Tab-separated table of C-alpha atoms in Angstrom:
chain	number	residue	atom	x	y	z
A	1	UNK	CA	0.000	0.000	0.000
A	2	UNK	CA	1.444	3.012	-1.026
A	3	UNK	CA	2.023	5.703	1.841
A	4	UNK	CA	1.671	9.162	1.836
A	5	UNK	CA	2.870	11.546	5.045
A	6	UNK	CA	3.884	15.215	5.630
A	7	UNK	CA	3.828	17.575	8.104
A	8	UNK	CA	0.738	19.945	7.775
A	9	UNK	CA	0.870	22.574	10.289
A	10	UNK	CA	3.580	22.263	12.912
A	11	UNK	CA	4.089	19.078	14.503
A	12	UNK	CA	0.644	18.019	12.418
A	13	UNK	CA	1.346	14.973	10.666
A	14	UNK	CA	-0.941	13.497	7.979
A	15	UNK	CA	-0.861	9.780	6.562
A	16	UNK	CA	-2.708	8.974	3.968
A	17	UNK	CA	-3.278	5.554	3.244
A	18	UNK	CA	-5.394	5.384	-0.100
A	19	UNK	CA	-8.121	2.816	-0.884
A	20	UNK	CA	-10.414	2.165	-3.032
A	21	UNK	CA	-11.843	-1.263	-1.630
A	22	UNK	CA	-13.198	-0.136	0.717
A	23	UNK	CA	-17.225	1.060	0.866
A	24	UNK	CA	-15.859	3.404	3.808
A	25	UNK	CA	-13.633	6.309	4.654
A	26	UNK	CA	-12.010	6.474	8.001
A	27	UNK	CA	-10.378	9.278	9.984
A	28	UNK	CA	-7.823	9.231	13.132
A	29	UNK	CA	-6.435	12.217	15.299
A	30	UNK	CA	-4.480	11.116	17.983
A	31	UNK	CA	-2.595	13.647	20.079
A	32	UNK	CA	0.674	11.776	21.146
A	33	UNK	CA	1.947	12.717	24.860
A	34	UNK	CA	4.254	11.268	27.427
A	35	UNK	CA	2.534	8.620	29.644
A	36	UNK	CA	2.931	9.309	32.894
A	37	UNK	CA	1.343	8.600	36.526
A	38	UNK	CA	-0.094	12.287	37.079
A	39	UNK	CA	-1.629	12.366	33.585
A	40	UNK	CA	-2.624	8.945	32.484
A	41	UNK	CA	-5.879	9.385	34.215
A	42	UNK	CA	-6.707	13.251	32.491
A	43	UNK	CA	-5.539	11.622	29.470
A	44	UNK	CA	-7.559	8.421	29.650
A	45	UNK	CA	-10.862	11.003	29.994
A	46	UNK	CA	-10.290	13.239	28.111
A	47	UNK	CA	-11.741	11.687	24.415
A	48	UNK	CA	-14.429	10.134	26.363
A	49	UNK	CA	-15.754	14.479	28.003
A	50	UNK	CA	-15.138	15.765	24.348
A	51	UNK	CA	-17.382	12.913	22.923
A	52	UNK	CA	-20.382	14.489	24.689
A	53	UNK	CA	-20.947	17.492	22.247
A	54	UNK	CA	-19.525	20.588	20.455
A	55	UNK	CA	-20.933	24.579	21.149
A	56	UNK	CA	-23.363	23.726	17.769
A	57	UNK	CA	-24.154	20.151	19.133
A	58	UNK	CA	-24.279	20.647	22.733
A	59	UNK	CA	-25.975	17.042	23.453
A	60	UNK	CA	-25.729	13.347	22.882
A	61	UNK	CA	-28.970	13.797	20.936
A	62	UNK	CA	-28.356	16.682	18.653
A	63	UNK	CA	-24.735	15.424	18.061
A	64	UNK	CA	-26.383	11.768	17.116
A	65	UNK	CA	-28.382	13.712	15.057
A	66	UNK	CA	-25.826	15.538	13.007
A	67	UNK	CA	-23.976	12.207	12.482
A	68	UNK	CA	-26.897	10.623	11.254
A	69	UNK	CA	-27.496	13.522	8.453
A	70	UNK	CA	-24.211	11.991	7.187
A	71	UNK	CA	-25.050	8.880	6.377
A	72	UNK	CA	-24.466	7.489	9.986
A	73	UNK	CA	-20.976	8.763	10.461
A	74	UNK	CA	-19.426	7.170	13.606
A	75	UNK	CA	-16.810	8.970	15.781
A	76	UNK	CA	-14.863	6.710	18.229
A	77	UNK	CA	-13.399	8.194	21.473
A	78	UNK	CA	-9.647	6.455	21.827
A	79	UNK	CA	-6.765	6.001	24.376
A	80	UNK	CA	-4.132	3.406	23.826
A	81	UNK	CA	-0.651	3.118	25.054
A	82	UNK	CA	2.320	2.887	23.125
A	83	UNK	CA	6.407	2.699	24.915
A	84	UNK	CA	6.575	5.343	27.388
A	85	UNK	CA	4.028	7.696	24.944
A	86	UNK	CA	0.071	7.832	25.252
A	87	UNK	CA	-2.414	8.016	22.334
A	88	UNK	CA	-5.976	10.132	22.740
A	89	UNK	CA	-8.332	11.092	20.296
A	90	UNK	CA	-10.719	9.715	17.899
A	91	UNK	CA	-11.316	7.456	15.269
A	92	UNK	CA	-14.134	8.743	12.672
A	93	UNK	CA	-15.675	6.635	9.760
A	94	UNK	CA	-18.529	7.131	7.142
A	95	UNK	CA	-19.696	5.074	4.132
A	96	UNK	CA	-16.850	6.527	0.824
A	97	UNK	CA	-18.269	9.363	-1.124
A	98	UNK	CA	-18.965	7.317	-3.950
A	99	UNK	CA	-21.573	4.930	-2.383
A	100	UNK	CA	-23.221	8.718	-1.251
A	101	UNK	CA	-26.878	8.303	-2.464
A	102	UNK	CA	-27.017	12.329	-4.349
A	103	UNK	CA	-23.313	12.986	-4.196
A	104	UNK	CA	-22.431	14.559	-1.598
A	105	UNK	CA	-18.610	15.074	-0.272
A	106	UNK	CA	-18.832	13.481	3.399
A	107	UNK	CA	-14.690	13.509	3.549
A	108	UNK	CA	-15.091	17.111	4.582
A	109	UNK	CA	-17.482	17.516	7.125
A	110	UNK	CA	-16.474	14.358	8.907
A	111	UNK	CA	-13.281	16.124	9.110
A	112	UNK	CA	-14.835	19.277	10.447
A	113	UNK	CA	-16.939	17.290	12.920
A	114	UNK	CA	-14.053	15.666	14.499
A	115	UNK	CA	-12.219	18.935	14.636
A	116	UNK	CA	-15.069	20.519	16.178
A	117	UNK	CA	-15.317	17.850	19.232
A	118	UNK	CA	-11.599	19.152	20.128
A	119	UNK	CA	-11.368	22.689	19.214
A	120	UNK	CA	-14.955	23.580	20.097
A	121	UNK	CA	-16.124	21.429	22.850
A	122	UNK	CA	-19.161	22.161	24.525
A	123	UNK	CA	-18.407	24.319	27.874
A	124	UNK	CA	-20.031	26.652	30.441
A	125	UNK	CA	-18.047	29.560	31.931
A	126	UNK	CA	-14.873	28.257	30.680
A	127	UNK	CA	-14.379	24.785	31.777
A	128	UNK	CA	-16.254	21.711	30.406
A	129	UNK	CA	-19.638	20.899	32.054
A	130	UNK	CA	-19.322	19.474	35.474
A	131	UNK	CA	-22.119	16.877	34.707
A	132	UNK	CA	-20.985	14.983	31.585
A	133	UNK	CA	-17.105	15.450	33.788
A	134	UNK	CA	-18.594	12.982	36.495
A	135	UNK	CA	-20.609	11.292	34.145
A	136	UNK	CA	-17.721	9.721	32.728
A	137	UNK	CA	-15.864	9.364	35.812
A	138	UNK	CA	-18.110	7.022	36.406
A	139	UNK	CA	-17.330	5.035	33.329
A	140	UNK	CA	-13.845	5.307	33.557
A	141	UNK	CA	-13.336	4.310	36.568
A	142	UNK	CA	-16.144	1.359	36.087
A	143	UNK	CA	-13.385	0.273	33.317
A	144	UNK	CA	-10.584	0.361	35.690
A	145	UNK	CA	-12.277	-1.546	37.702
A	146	UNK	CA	-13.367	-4.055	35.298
A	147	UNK	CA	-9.751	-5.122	34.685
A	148	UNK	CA	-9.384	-5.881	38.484
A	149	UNK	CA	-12.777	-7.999	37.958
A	150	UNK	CA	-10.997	-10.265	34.976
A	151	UNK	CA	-7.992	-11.972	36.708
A	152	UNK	CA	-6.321	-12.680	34.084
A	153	UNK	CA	-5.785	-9.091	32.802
A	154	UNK	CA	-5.543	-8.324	36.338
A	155	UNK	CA	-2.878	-10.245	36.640
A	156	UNK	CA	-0.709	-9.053	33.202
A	157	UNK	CA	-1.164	-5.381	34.549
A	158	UNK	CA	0.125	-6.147	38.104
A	159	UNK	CA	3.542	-8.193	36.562
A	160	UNK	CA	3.986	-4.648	34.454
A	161	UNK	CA	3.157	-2.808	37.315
A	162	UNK	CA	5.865	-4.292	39.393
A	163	UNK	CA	8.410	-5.155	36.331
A	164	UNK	CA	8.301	-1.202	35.585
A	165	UNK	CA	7.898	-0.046	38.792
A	166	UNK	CA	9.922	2.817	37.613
A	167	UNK	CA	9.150	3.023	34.126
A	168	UNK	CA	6.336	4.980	32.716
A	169	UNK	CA	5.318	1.775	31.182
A	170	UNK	CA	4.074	0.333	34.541
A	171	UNK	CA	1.125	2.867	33.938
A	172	UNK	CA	-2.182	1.728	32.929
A	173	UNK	CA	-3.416	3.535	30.074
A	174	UNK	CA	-6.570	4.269	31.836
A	175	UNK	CA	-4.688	5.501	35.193
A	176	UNK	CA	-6.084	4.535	38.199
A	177	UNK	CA	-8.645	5.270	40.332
A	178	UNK	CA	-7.699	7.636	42.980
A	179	UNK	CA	-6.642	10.281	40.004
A	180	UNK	CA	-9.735	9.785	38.418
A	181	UNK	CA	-11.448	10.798	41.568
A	182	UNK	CA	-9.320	14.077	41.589
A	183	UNK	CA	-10.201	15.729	38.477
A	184	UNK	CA	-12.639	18.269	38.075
A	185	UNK	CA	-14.578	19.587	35.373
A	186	UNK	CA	-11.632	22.979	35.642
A	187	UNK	CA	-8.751	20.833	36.211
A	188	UNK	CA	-10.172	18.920	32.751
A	189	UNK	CA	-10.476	21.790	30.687
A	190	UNK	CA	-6.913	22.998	31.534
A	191	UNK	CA	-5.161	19.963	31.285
A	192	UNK	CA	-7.237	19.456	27.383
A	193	UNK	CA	-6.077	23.359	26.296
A	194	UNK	CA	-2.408	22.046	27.392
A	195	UNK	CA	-2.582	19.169	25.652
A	196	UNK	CA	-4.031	20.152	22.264
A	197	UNK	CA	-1.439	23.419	22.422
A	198	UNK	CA	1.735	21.375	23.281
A	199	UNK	CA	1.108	17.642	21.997
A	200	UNK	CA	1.970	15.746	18.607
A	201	UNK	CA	-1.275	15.238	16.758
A	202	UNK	CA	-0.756	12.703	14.333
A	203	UNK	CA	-4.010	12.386	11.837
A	204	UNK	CA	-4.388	9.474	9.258
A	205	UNK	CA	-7.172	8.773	6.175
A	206	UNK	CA	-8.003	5.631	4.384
A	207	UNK	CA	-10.332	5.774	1.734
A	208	UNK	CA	-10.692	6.890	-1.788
A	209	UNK	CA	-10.254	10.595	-1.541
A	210	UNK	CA	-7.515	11.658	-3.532
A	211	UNK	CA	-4.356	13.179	-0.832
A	212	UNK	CA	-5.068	17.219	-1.662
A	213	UNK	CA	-8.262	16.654	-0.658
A	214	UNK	CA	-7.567	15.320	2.165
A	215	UNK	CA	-4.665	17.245	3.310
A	216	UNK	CA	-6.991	20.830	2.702
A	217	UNK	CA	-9.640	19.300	4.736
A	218	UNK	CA	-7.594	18.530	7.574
A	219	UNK	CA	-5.981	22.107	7.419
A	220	UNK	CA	-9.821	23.486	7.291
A	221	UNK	CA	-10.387	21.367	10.637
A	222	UNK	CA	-7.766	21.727	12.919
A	223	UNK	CA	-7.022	25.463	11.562
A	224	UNK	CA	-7.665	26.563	14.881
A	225	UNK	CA	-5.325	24.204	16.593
A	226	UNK	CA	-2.992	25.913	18.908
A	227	UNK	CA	0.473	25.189	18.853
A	228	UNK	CA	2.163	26.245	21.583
A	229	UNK	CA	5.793	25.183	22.838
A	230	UNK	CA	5.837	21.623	21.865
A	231	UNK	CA	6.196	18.804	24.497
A	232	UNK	CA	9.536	16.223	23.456
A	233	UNK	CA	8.371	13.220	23.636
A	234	UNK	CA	10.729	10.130	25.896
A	235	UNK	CA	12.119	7.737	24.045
A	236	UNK	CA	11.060	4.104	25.572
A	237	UNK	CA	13.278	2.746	28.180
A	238	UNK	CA	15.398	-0.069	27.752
A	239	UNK	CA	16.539	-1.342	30.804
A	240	UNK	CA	18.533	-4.550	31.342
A	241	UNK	CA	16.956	-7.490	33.697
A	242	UNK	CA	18.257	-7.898	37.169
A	243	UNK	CA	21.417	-10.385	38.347
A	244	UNK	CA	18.495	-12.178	40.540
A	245	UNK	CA	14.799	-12.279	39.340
A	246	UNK	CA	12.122	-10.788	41.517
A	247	UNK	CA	9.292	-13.165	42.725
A	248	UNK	CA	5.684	-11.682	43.883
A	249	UNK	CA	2.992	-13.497	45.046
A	250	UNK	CA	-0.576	-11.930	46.054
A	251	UNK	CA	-4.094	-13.273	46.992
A	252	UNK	CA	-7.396	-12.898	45.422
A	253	UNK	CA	-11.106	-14.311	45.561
A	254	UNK	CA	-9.861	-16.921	42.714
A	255	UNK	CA	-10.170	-20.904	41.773
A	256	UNK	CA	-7.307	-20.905	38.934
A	257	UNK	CA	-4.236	-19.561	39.812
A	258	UNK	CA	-2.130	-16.729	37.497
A	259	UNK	CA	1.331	-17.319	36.714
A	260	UNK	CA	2.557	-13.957	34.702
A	261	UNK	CA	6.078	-13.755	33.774
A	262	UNK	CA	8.187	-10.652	32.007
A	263	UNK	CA	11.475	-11.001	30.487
A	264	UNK	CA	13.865	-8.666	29.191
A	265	UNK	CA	15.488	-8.805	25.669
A	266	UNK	CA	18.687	-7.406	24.948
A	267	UNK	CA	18.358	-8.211	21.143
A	268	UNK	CA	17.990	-5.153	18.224
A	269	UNK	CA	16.992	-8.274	15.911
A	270	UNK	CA	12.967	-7.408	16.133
A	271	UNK	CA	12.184	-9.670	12.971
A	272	UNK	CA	14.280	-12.049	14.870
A	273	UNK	CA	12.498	-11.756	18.128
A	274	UNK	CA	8.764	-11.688	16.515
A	275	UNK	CA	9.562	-15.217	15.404
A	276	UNK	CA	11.426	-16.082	18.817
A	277	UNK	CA	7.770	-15.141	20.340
A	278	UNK	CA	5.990	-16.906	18.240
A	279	UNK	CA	7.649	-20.041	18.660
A	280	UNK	CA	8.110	-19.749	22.431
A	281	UNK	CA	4.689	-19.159	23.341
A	282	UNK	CA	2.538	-16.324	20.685
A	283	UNK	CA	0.879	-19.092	18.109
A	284	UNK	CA	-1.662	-22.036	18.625
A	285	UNK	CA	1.528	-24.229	17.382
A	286	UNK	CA	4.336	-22.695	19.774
A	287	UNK	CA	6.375	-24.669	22.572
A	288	UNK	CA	4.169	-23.616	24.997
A	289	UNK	CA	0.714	-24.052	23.919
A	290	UNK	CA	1.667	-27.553	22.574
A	291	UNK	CA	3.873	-29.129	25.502
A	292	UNK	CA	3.349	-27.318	28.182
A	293	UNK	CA	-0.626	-26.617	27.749
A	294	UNK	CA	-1.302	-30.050	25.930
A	295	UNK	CA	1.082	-32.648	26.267
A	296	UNK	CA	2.244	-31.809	29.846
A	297	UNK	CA	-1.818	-30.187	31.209
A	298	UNK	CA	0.481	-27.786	33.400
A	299	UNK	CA	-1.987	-24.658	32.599
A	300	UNK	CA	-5.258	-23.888	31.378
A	301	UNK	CA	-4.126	-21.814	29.163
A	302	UNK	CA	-0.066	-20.315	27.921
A	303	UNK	CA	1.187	-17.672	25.754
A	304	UNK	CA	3.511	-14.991	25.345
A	305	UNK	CA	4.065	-11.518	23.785
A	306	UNK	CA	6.589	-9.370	22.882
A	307	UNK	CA	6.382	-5.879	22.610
A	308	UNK	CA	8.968	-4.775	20.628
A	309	UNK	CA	9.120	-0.506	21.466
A	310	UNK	CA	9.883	-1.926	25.273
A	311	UNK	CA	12.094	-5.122	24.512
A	312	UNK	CA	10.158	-6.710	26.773
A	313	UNK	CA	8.378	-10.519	26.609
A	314	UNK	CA	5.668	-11.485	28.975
A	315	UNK	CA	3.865	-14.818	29.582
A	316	UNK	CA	0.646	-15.518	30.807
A	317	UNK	CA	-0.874	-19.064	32.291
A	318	UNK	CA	-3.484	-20.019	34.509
A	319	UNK	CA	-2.811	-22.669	36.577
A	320	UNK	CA	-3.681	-24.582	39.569
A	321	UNK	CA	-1.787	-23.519	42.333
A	322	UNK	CA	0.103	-27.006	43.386
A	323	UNK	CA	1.504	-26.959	39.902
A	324	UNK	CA	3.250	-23.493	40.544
A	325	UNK	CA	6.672	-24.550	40.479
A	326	UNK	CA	6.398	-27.591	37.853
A	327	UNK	CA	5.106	-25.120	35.168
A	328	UNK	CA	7.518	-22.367	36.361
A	329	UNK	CA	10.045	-24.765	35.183
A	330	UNK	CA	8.543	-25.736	32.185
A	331	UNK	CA	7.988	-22.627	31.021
A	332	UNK	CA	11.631	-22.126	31.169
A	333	UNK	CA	12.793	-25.058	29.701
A	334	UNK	CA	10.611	-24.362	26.704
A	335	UNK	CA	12.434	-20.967	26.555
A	336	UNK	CA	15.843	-23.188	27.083
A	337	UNK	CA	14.690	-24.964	23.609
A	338	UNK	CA	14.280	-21.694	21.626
A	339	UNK	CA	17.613	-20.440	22.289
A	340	UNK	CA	19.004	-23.315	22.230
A	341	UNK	CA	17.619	-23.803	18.368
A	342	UNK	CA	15.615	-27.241	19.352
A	343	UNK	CA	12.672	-27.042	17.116
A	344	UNK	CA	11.343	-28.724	14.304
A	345	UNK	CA	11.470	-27.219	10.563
A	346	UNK	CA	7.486	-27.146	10.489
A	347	UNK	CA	7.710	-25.174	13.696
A	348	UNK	CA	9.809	-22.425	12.001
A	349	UNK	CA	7.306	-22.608	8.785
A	350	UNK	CA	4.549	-22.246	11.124
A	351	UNK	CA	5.718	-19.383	13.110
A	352	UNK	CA	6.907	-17.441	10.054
A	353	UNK	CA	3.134	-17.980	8.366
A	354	UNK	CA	1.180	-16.950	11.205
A	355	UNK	CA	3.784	-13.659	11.458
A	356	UNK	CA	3.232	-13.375	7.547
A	357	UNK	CA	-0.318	-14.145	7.149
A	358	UNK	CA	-1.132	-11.425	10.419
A	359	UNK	CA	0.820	-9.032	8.045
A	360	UNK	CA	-1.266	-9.911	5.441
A	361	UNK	CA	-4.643	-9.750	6.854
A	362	UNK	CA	-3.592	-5.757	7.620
A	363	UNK	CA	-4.366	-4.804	4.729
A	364	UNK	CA	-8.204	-6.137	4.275
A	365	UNK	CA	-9.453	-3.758	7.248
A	366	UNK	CA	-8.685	0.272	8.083
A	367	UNK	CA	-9.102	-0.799	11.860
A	368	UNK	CA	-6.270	-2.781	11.445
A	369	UNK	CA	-4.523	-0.176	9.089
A	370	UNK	CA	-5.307	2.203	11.187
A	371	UNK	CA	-4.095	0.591	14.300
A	372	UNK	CA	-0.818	-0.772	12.772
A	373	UNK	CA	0.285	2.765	10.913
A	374	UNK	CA	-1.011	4.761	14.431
A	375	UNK	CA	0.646	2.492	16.589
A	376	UNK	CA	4.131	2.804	14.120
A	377	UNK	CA	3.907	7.108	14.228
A	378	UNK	CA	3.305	6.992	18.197
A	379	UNK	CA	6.935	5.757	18.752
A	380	UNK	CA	8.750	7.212	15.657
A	381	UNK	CA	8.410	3.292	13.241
A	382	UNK	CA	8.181	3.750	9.771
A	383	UNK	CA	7.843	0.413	8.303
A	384	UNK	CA	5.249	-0.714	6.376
A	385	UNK	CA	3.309	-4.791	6.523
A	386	UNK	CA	5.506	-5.374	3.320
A	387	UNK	CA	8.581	-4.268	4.451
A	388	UNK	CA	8.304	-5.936	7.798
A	389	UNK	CA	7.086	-9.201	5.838
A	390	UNK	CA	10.243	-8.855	3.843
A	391	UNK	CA	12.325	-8.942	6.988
A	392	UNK	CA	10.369	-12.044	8.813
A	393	UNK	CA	11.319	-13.941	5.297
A	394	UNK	CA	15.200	-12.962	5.622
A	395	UNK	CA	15.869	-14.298	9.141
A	396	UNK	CA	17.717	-17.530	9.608
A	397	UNK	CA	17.354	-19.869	12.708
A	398	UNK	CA	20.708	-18.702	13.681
A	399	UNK	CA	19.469	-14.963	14.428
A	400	UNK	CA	16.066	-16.453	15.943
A	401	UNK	CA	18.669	-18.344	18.426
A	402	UNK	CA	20.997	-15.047	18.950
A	403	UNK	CA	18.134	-12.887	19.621
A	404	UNK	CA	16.473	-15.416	21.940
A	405	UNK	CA	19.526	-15.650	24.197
A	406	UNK	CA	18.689	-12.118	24.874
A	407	UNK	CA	15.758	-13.061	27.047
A	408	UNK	CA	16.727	-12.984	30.437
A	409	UNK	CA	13.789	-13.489	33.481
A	410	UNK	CA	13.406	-9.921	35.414
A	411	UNK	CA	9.793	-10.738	37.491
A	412	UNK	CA	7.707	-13.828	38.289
A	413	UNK	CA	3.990	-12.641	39.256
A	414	UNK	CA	1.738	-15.248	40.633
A	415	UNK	CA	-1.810	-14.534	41.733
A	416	UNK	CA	-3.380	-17.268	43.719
A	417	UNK	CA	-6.449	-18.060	45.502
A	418	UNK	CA	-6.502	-17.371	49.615
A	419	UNK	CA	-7.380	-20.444	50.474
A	420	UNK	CA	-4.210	-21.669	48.512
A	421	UNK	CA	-2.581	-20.040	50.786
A	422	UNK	CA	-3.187	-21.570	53.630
């Protein structure tokens, strides 16, 4: 897919991915800021306030309305974490101006629309109103709390929390609950007008609209954007795993234990170590889903994931409790096998299709496009499904073996049920 980017305005960037399969056009903004403990929370609420209406549509209702005159245009409040950097904003989409029943341009005031919800919010006496504030304070922290409810997220956050303990990346992207309780409708407002005035916006269109078009309707929209001194952005932090491993155990109202592990990788090989992953523990035909899930019945379930802007691999397993240090071993010794090259050919042919064919599959929807070319600006990646696919087909199990003896063990978190524990 052929990629088009440039800097619009200052520290405005605009991709364009163009497409004609589609029956849709879709529209990101995403303001790109540090993620951080104090603002993870403002940041996390942010989309979700400016979702509620604009000075012309002041309302759920009247907004609704408005989208609805345009063919059902949906606009998507966002917040994702990417490194040490968080991503707010929205994601917009409406059926393609050519499927538009008398011809109408929709490109445009989708545009305008979503530049409206940030430039134009709806307010009273300077500040955003106090009701649709706690209104989704509610819901935010209702999400926060939902992870606690699922253990096994629960459980991935906590080994972060504690691996990164220092890191920005031990933040939630939704923050946490005693911030959210802190903010007020003022402290919103001025924490948005910072944000918009200092903070990356990266915006990105896929759909048939030719790129001038696109690029003078994004200047239309966000003409009004302040730019202010602009916030540098960290660079993710790389930090090297401890001599000795740290091991945390905690108790919970649960029946299946979770065994969460997070490793750090000292490799620069990321082709390398996305097919490391994948035969470790990140496919339905990796080491650990088929020995020490299946042929051993150590866990209910085992995988792993790399993420490859922290150099960091995590595992995740439920098991029951008495098997805690059986599949603690296992687990390793499957990671022993991947450095140590001990796999089958078919293994290697499998990992490298299901890296290949989720590379592939990119391309057929612009939630996937726009996730995978988002996710790439937010920390400063430029390479494209084809060019990364190009670089999974050049790596040898000789580099897959180098980069995996990168991975060394920095924390062990195990959640277990009380009455385990006694």
């Amino acid at each position: 897919m052929n990629e088009y980017r440039k800097e619009i305005m200052r520290n405005v960037y605009l991709t364009v991915l163009p497409a004609r399969k589609f029956k849709t056009g879709c529209l990101s903004a995403q303001f790109v800021t540090a993620l951080g403990r104090e603002t993870a929370s403002y940041n996390a609420l942010l989309p979700a306030v400016l979702s509620r209406g604009t000075m012309r549509y002041p309302d759920m209702e009247s907004l609704s309305a408005a989208m609805d005159t345009l063919y059902g245009t949906t606009v998507t409040p966002t917040v994702r974490k990417n490194a040490e950097r968080q991503c707010v904003g929205f994601v917009a989409g409406c059926i393609d101006d050519r499927f538009a029943l008398g011809g109408e341009k929709l490109l445009e005031p989708m545009a305008a629309l979503v530049g409206e919800l940030f430039l134009d919010p709806v307010t009273r006496g300077g500040r955003y109103l106090r009701e649709y504030v706690d209104s989704e304070k509610t819901n935010l922290t209702d999400s926060i709390r939902a992870i606690r409810n699922d253990k096994r997220d629960w459980a991935n956050l906590r080994l972060l929390q504690e691996m990164c303990a220092h890191e920005p990346y031990g933040v939630s992207r939704l923050g946490d609950e005693e911030s959210v309780q802190k903010i007020t409708n003022h402290t919103l407002y001025r924490h948005g007008q910072q944000l918009m005035s200092t903070a990356r916006l990266e915006l990105l269109y896929c759909g048939s609209a030719d790129v001038q078009r696109v690029e003078e309707a994004a200047l239309q929209a966000f003409a009004a954007l302040p730019r202010g001194e602009m916030e540098e952005l960290p660079e993710a932090q790389i930090i090297a795993a401890p001599q000795s491993p740290r091991f945390v155990t905690e108790e919970m109202e649960v029946t299946q234990g979770k065994l969460t592990m997070g490793f750090r990788c000292g490799s620069d090989d990321a082709p390398a170590m996305v097919l490391a992953n994948l035969l470790f523990g990140g496919s339905s035909n990796s080491k650990l889903f088929l020995n020490v899930r299946e042929k051993l019945s150590l866990c209910y379930y085992a995988s792993s994931a790399y993420a490859r802007s922290k150099k960091i691999l995590t595992v995740s397993s439920g098991i029951e409790p008495k098997d805690y240090d059986r599949t603690l071993d296992e687990i390793l010794h499957q990671l022993r096998q991947v450095q140590e090259g001990q796999w089958e050919p078919w293994e290697l042919d499998g990992a490298r299709s299901t890296a290949l064919n989720s590379l592939r599959s990119v391309a057929d929807s612009q939630s996937a496009l726009e996730n995978f070319y988002m996710s790439r600006a937010a920390v400063d990646q430029r390479e494209t499904p084809e060019e990364l696919m190009q670089s999974l087909q050049a790596v040898t199990p000789e580099r897959i073996c180098e980069a995996a003896e990168s991975i060394q063990l920095d924390t062990v978190y195990f959640l277990r049920g009380k009455e385990a524990a006694q």
